[in-house]
XYZ file of C-alpha atoms in Angstrom:
491
model
C 103.500 161.428 147.425
C 102.916 159.448 144.390
C 103.412 156.117 146.160
C 100.754 157.091 148.773
C 98.210 158.002 146.011
C 98.546 154.524 144.574
C 98.591 152.619 147.826
C 95.559 154.143 149.309
C 92.916 153.513 146.852
C 93.832 149.711 146.429
C 90.769 148.582 148.638
C 88.531 150.477 146.080
C 89.901 148.833 143.000
C 89.458 145.223 144.150
C 87.648 143.283 141.441
C 85.422 141.211 143.906
C 82.626 143.210 145.269
C 81.964 141.186 148.394
C 85.759 141.348 149.234
C 85.760 145.166 148.877
C 82.694 145.620 150.946
C 84.051 143.274 153.533
C 87.344 145.164 153.665
C 85.399 148.335 154.384
C 82.183 147.335 155.924
C 83.575 144.721 158.580
C 85.751 147.185 160.394
C 82.808 149.730 160.195
C 80.495 146.993 161.629
C 82.815 146.213 164.307
C 83.251 149.859 165.349
C 79.730 150.141 165.479
C 79.434 146.863 167.598
C 81.867 148.549 169.969
C 79.960 151.483 169.949
C 76.733 149.739 170.817
C 78.554 147.807 173.562
C 79.774 150.882 175.450
C 76.371 152.681 174.966
C 74.715 149.740 176.464
C 77.389 149.083 179.135
C 76.671 152.857 180.221
C 73.058 152.068 180.366
C 73.568 148.710 182.161
C 75.819 150.154 184.721
C 73.411 153.104 185.486
C 70.648 150.446 185.728
C 72.794 148.868 188.429
C 72.059 151.827 190.882
C 68.439 150.443 190.862
C 67.310 154.055 190.623
C 64.884 154.569 187.841
C 65.352 158.394 187.804
C 68.999 158.186 187.019
C 67.987 156.078 183.832
C 65.380 158.731 183.095
C 68.250 161.512 183.266
C 70.263 159.594 180.571
C 67.130 159.139 178.539
C 66.525 162.815 178.663
C 70.004 164.049 178.035
C 70.472 161.642 175.080
C 69.044 164.352 172.509
C 71.863 166.757 173.480
C 74.435 163.948 173.164
C 73.124 163.183 169.818
C 73.563 166.909 168.624
C 77.279 166.820 169.618
C 77.774 163.502 167.274
C 75.674 165.602 164.762
C 78.266 168.192 164.458
C 81.001 165.562 164.250
C 79.161 164.120 161.336
C 78.687 167.524 159.823
C 82.401 167.745 159.157
C 83.185 163.856 159.385
C 80.615 162.487 157.000
C 80.860 165.302 154.577
C 84.563 165.173 154.517
C 84.665 161.411 154.108
C 82.277 161.388 151.080
C 84.149 164.504 149.375
C 87.523 162.887 150.023
C 86.491 159.516 148.531
C 85.263 161.308 145.513
C 88.345 163.082 145.182
C 90.476 160.198 145.377
C 88.395 158.515 142.599
C 88.950 161.538 140.390
C 92.826 161.761 141.353
C 92.466 165.024 142.756
C 94.886 164.462 145.820
C 95.632 168.080 146.504
C 92.306 168.878 147.579
C 92.110 166.052 150.156
C 94.487 168.375 152.296
C 92.095 171.197 152.061
C 89.155 168.913 152.868
C 90.849 167.402 155.837
C 91.920 170.540 157.305
C 88.773 172.474 157.022
C 86.899 169.485 158.531
C 89.517 169.083 161.283
C 89.449 172.728 162.611
C 85.783 173.041 161.891
C 85.057 170.381 164.293
C 87.488 171.920 166.946
C 85.487 175.281 166.653
C 82.161 173.786 167.050
C 83.456 171.485 169.880
C 84.599 174.773 171.851
C 81.153 176.360 171.380
C 79.275 173.246 172.538
C 81.383 173.258 175.734
C 80.547 176.761 176.553
C 76.690 176.128 176.048
C 76.647 172.996 177.964
C 78.737 174.191 181.041
C 77.316 177.784 181.202
C 73.761 177.244 179.643
C 72.741 174.098 181.317
C 69.839 176.043 183.111
C 68.283 177.150 179.734
C 68.434 173.420 178.383
C 66.989 171.588 181.304
C 63.261 172.975 180.534
C 63.389 171.927 177.078
C 64.290 168.311 178.004
C 61.459 168.128 180.549
C 63.995 167.938 183.511
C 63.262 171.191 185.057
C 62.082 170.411 188.632
C 59.975 173.557 189.093
C 57.832 172.928 185.976
C 57.503 169.353 186.732
C 56.471 170.000 190.109
C 53.986 172.655 189.247
C 52.103 169.892 187.013
C 51.576 167.634 189.773
C 47.651 167.101 190.359
C 46.215 169.385 193.103
C 44.287 166.270 194.519
C 47.444 164.419 195.277
C 47.985 163.353 198.876
C 50.676 164.857 200.774
C 53.145 161.750 200.906
C 52.669 161.161 197.319
C 53.310 164.653 196.735
C 56.435 164.988 198.504
C 57.647 161.900 197.103
C 57.110 163.017 193.533
C 58.808 166.378 194.481
C 62.049 164.532 195.577
C 61.870 162.514 192.411
C 61.547 165.718 190.117
C 64.552 167.248 192.004
C 66.805 164.161 191.773
C 65.842 163.953 188.044
C 66.839 167.563 187.581
C 70.021 167.243 189.513
C 71.045 163.936 187.601
C 70.248 165.467 184.070
C 72.181 168.644 185.101
C 75.225 166.579 186.302
C 75.161 164.425 183.120
C 75.003 167.463 180.851
C 77.846 169.454 182.217
C 80.454 166.665 182.089
C 79.268 165.779 178.509
C 79.946 169.352 177.777
C 83.478 169.320 179.398
C 84.261 166.561 176.973
C 82.547 168.270 173.869
C 85.656 168.809 171.969
C 87.000 165.384 171.934
C 83.342 163.871 171.426
C 82.849 166.170 168.102
C 86.456 165.839 166.970
C 86.811 161.972 167.418
C 83.640 161.604 165.847
C 84.610 163.649 162.637
C 88.061 161.857 162.574
C 86.470 158.513 162.656
C 84.889 159.337 159.300
C 87.529 161.261 157.647
C 90.012 158.423 157.899
C 87.535 156.058 156.186
C 87.557 158.592 153.251
C 90.954 157.487 152.092
C 90.126 153.893 152.984
C 91.434 153.498 156.501
C 88.546 151.502 157.921
C 90.645 149.611 160.081
C 92.392 152.873 161.635
C 88.841 154.142 162.111
C 87.738 151.116 163.848
C 90.805 151.133 166.230
C 90.211 154.631 167.051
C 86.529 153.853 168.048
C 87.398 150.877 169.986
C 90.183 152.469 172.034
C 87.692 155.221 173.070
C 84.897 152.529 173.857
C 87.187 150.206 175.771
C 88.292 153.165 177.882
C 84.580 153.926 178.504
C 83.728 150.250 179.322
C 86.651 150.199 181.877
C 85.810 153.275 183.604
C 81.987 152.821 183.885
C 81.877 150.328 186.668
C 84.634 152.127 188.692
C 82.987 155.507 188.161
C 79.320 154.704 188.333
C 79.315 151.909 190.974
C 82.682 151.842 192.972
C 82.894 155.457 193.375
C 79.150 155.982 193.695
C 78.942 158.733 191.086
C 75.998 157.398 189.219
C 75.038 159.084 185.826
C 77.920 161.763 186.696
C 80.383 158.954 186.446
C 78.692 157.754 183.134
C 79.209 161.129 181.578
C 82.724 161.674 182.812
C 83.723 158.119 181.609
C 82.207 158.864 178.182
C 83.973 162.125 177.821
C 87.454 160.408 179.035
C 86.839 157.680 176.373
C 86.263 160.348 173.541
C 89.507 162.115 174.710
C 91.394 158.747 174.393
C 89.839 158.178 171.056
C 90.695 161.935 169.827
C 94.250 161.318 170.973
C 94.690 158.101 169.080
C 93.423 159.953 165.726
C 95.918 162.843 166.307
C 98.775 160.333 166.676
C 97.767 158.757 163.458
C 97.806 162.123 161.650
C 101.333 162.974 163.082
C 103.091 159.476 162.522
C 101.333 157.807 159.571
C 101.667 158.332 155.685
C 98.115 159.631 155.498
C 96.973 162.066 152.842
C 95.037 163.820 155.434
C 96.582 166.927 156.683
C 95.267 169.072 159.606
C 97.817 172.066 159.112
C 95.573 175.106 159.397
C 97.383 176.823 156.672
C 95.435 174.411 154.328
C 91.960 175.715 155.661
C 89.983 177.329 152.915
C 86.432 177.988 152.332
C 87.159 178.417 148.454
C 87.480 176.287 145.545
C 84.367 174.359 146.444
C 85.770 172.971 149.873
C 83.075 174.628 151.912
C 80.060 173.576 149.713
C 81.598 169.969 148.854
C 81.831 169.187 152.525
C 78.435 170.800 153.697
C 76.573 169.450 150.680
C 76.860 166.108 152.405
C 77.320 167.047 155.891
C 74.221 169.101 156.439
C 72.008 166.466 155.420
C 73.708 164.167 157.955
C 73.602 167.044 160.384
C 69.871 167.367 159.881
C 69.267 163.896 160.269
C 70.890 163.716 163.604
C 69.252 166.929 164.954
C 65.830 165.655 163.683
C 66.510 162.575 165.525
C 67.490 164.656 168.679
C 64.333 166.583 168.217
C 61.996 163.581 167.615
C 63.565 161.990 170.696
C 62.933 165.038 172.747
C 59.257 165.349 171.674
C 58.830 161.700 172.270
C 60.300 162.060 175.883
C 57.958 164.951 176.567
C 54.991 162.992 175.602
C 56.017 160.080 177.691
C 56.805 162.251 180.601
C 53.307 163.539 180.454
C 51.778 159.915 180.460
C 54.205 158.438 183.187
C 57.758 159.599 183.705
C 59.023 156.028 184.189
C 57.776 155.366 180.631
C 60.561 157.648 179.615
C 63.213 155.610 181.079
C 61.582 152.489 179.608
C 61.895 153.767 176.283
C 65.359 154.878 176.849
C 66.244 151.312 177.837
C 64.333 149.899 174.713
C 66.134 151.968 172.332
C 69.693 151.467 173.817
C 68.727 147.543 173.354
C 67.494 148.146 169.900
C 70.749 149.956 168.913
C 72.461 146.613 168.248
C 70.306 145.779 165.143
C 70.300 149.711 164.112
C 74.039 150.091 164.483
C 75.102 146.808 162.997
C 72.937 147.608 159.646
C 74.414 151.284 159.865
C 77.802 150.057 159.922
C 77.308 148.357 156.693
C 75.784 151.418 155.141
C 78.797 153.600 156.511
C 81.217 151.379 155.261
C 80.343 151.113 151.669
C 79.864 154.856 151.540
C 83.506 155.795 150.319
C 83.420 152.641 148.058
C 80.156 154.019 146.311
C 81.855 157.492 146.324
C 85.082 156.260 144.782
C 83.302 154.284 141.962
C 80.908 157.162 141.339
C 83.935 159.520 141.059
C 85.548 156.978 138.765
C 82.286 156.692 136.732
C 82.283 153.086 137.197
C 78.532 152.802 137.324
C 77.921 149.147 137.123
C 80.244 148.306 140.081
C 78.741 151.025 142.223
C 75.009 149.555 141.632
C 76.361 145.928 142.606
C 77.925 147.362 145.685
C 74.605 148.933 146.835
C 72.686 145.826 146.043
C 74.863 143.448 147.847
C 75.064 145.538 150.737
C 71.307 145.855 151.005
C 71.141 141.940 150.911
C 73.730 141.776 153.713
C 71.845 144.126 155.965
C 68.621 142.171 155.397
C 69.866 138.842 156.384
C 71.710 140.301 159.482
C 68.616 142.172 160.570
C 66.226 139.228 160.386
C 68.733 137.099 162.253
C 68.952 139.622 165.206
C 65.258 140.518 165.275
C 64.421 136.798 165.596
C 66.804 136.416 168.552
C 65.452 139.735 170.200
C 61.833 138.577 169.936
C 62.651 135.157 171.621
C 64.851 136.682 174.399
C 63.153 140.226 175.017
C 62.676 139.753 178.728
C 66.267 138.582 179.439
C 67.720 141.375 177.342
C 65.792 144.085 179.125
C 66.724 142.318 182.601
C 70.237 142.976 181.688
C 69.542 146.662 181.871
C 67.178 147.079 184.592
C 66.209 144.911 187.524
C 65.054 145.834 190.990
C 67.609 145.933 193.782
C 68.123 146.866 197.372
C 67.833 150.732 196.632
C 65.002 152.438 194.665
C 61.322 151.514 194.636
C 60.918 147.809 193.425
C 57.563 148.816 192.113
C 58.833 151.700 190.182
C 61.834 149.668 188.677
C 59.363 146.734 187.552
C 56.951 149.329 186.157
C 59.901 150.683 184.143
C 61.022 147.310 183.063
C 57.850 146.263 181.588
C 57.550 149.541 179.794
C 60.848 148.670 178.140
C 59.749 145.096 177.162
C 56.617 146.301 175.486
C 58.484 149.295 173.524
C 61.614 146.990 172.554
C 59.198 144.422 170.955
C 57.303 147.339 168.912
C 60.579 148.940 167.708
C 61.778 145.459 166.450
C 58.766 145.198 164.013
C 60.800 147.416 161.333
C 64.139 146.328 162.415
C 64.994 143.740 159.699
C 64.317 146.417 156.951
C 66.202 149.407 158.374
C 69.414 148.551 156.449
C 67.705 149.289 153.198
C 67.376 153.084 154.519
C 71.007 153.217 155.884
C 72.480 151.637 152.748
C 70.712 154.009 150.344
C 71.158 157.039 152.389
C 75.009 156.461 152.587
C 74.750 155.530 148.779
C 73.270 158.877 148.165
C 76.006 160.768 150.274
C 78.916 158.765 148.343
C 77.349 159.822 145.085
C 77.360 163.360 145.949
C 73.362 163.494 146.081
C 73.084 165.581 149.377
C 69.583 166.509 148.661
C 68.442 163.128 148.305
C 70.302 161.966 151.481
C 68.647 164.699 153.444
C 65.060 164.007 152.002
C 65.426 160.312 152.968
C 66.728 161.146 156.382
C 64.130 163.570 157.216
C 61.446 161.510 155.839
C 62.250 158.847 158.428
C 62.899 161.213 161.566
C 60.779 164.084 160.536
C 58.226 164.266 157.445
C 56.891 160.953 158.476
C 57.678 160.276 162.107
C 56.704 163.530 163.700
C 53.123 163.590 162.216
C 52.543 159.807 162.984
C 53.914 160.406 166.579
C 51.592 163.657 167.148
C 48.610 161.974 165.650
C 49.168 158.489 167.437
C 49.686 160.593 170.847
C 46.542 162.536 170.507
C 44.375 159.542 169.234
C 45.667 156.425 170.992
C 48.222 157.317 173.692
C 50.955 155.331 174.821
C 50.362 152.611 172.203
C 50.381 155.102 169.529
C 53.551 156.546 170.721
C 55.061 153.086 170.979
C 54.379 152.222 167.375
C 55.120 155.587 165.789
C 58.791 154.603 164.915
C 58.109 151.265 163.199
C 55.286 152.949 160.993
C 57.801 155.737 160.033
C 60.558 153.160 159.238
C 58.455 150.844 156.861
C 57.329 153.816 155.047
C 60.739 155.286 154.669
C 61.930 151.880 153.351
C 59.570 152.199 150.486
C 60.699 155.738 149.814
C 64.472 154.733 149.968
C 63.860 152.294 147.232
C 61.807 154.344 144.896
C 64.389 157.330 145.207
C 67.455 155.042 144.441
C 65.722 153.557 141.373
C 64.906 157.221 140.133
C 68.394 158.424 140.966
C 70.297 155.593 139.106
C 68.159 156.023 136.130
C 68.979 159.775 136.109
C 72.812 159.261 136.588
C 72.946 156.644 133.829
C 71.498 159.030 131.271
C 74.028 161.632 132.325
C 77.051 159.253 131.888
C 79.080 160.368 128.872
C 79.760 157.810 125.965
C 83.379 156.162 126.279
C 83.442 156.438 130.143
C 83.964 153.016 131.860
C 80.706 151.949 133.114
C 81.441 148.270 133.911
C 83.616 146.193 135.937
């Protein structure tokens, strides 16, 4: 055990800040890249059905899938930050308790989600705006018979597509939640490459199955959901094999599960802010979809395409933020304050450079990028597909306005988590997705309509960047004053 304890923290103790960040962030960025790829591939192959209402179903169901990931992050991100701090403080016995509590907590929540999504889907559909009866009742009375019949058929199809997607995502809820949690937990002890491999295995499985199930087998969105659940199952199995066969300090033995000795509060102090972030993201997405549905149901799918395309710049920057979290946590636990600050600053610079490069490319190639996701074909309405495509082009360009600066939010947010400042992390997160975005969205929708909705997220992002920088400066000064004399604070 002593050998393991010395070996695992080695990446945290590298003298070179860029090398240490690269060792943890590059695998995380690659993991995010693969995640983006398989999310995009999902949407691309659904788009190849040339049915905009199948695309709409994926967009409407996305908030529910986000909530599943939120539960995984509740235990995974919270456990990761706690584990890295314990390693920095050389409290190795607590790592077993943290990992076991997080592991079994994720499984328990996964079981509950499976029951809700498979048996309670009828109650979820109206919340998403996919309930055919409600949508049909909202059709204008002066609509002519042919248009009315077509709209009724489209709304019924939309409900069935959404129902199918949610059901099969629900079947795979346990592996989805657990694999999400485990990908973070293993990073807590510095095994960023293992986290990357686990995510990549699941993603590659999904990518291989997508064209087979969605197109070759003609399953459409149902096939996309099944492929996603199978991919997450493969990822989960990889992590279980890792726990069983490697010399990891993580121990899922149920005998180690405890809520005492600060385990429950330590995990949830960081996990809950991340959970709230994901839930607020889901809620914001749900409200956004409802507003777009009221304007034009095709706009909902257009925003879904734009958000999937925009995931590349978001997840690449997020990968750096997530990657450096255990490094920040380790230096904070070891009270190496100067090295921690240098890590945060260098990471923000990296995200800014990456964000600018990707944003420039996106503005140049907006139309070709959107065409990858949606083009008219032999089935479906050519006019509907083109309308949805034009919505997506306009929305993607709007979303990219704030894209270069998003990494500043992600780095500071993950740094707060690594430092144990759960409240600060939660405040920053809910500022972007709640306190700022939702009021802007509500006001913009009422005052401007579609254009206001489209630009609500970039406005919220820019304001949140300023808030993140102010919060970090305040917290750094506060923590510096709390450092005791004689504790190492320089590299």
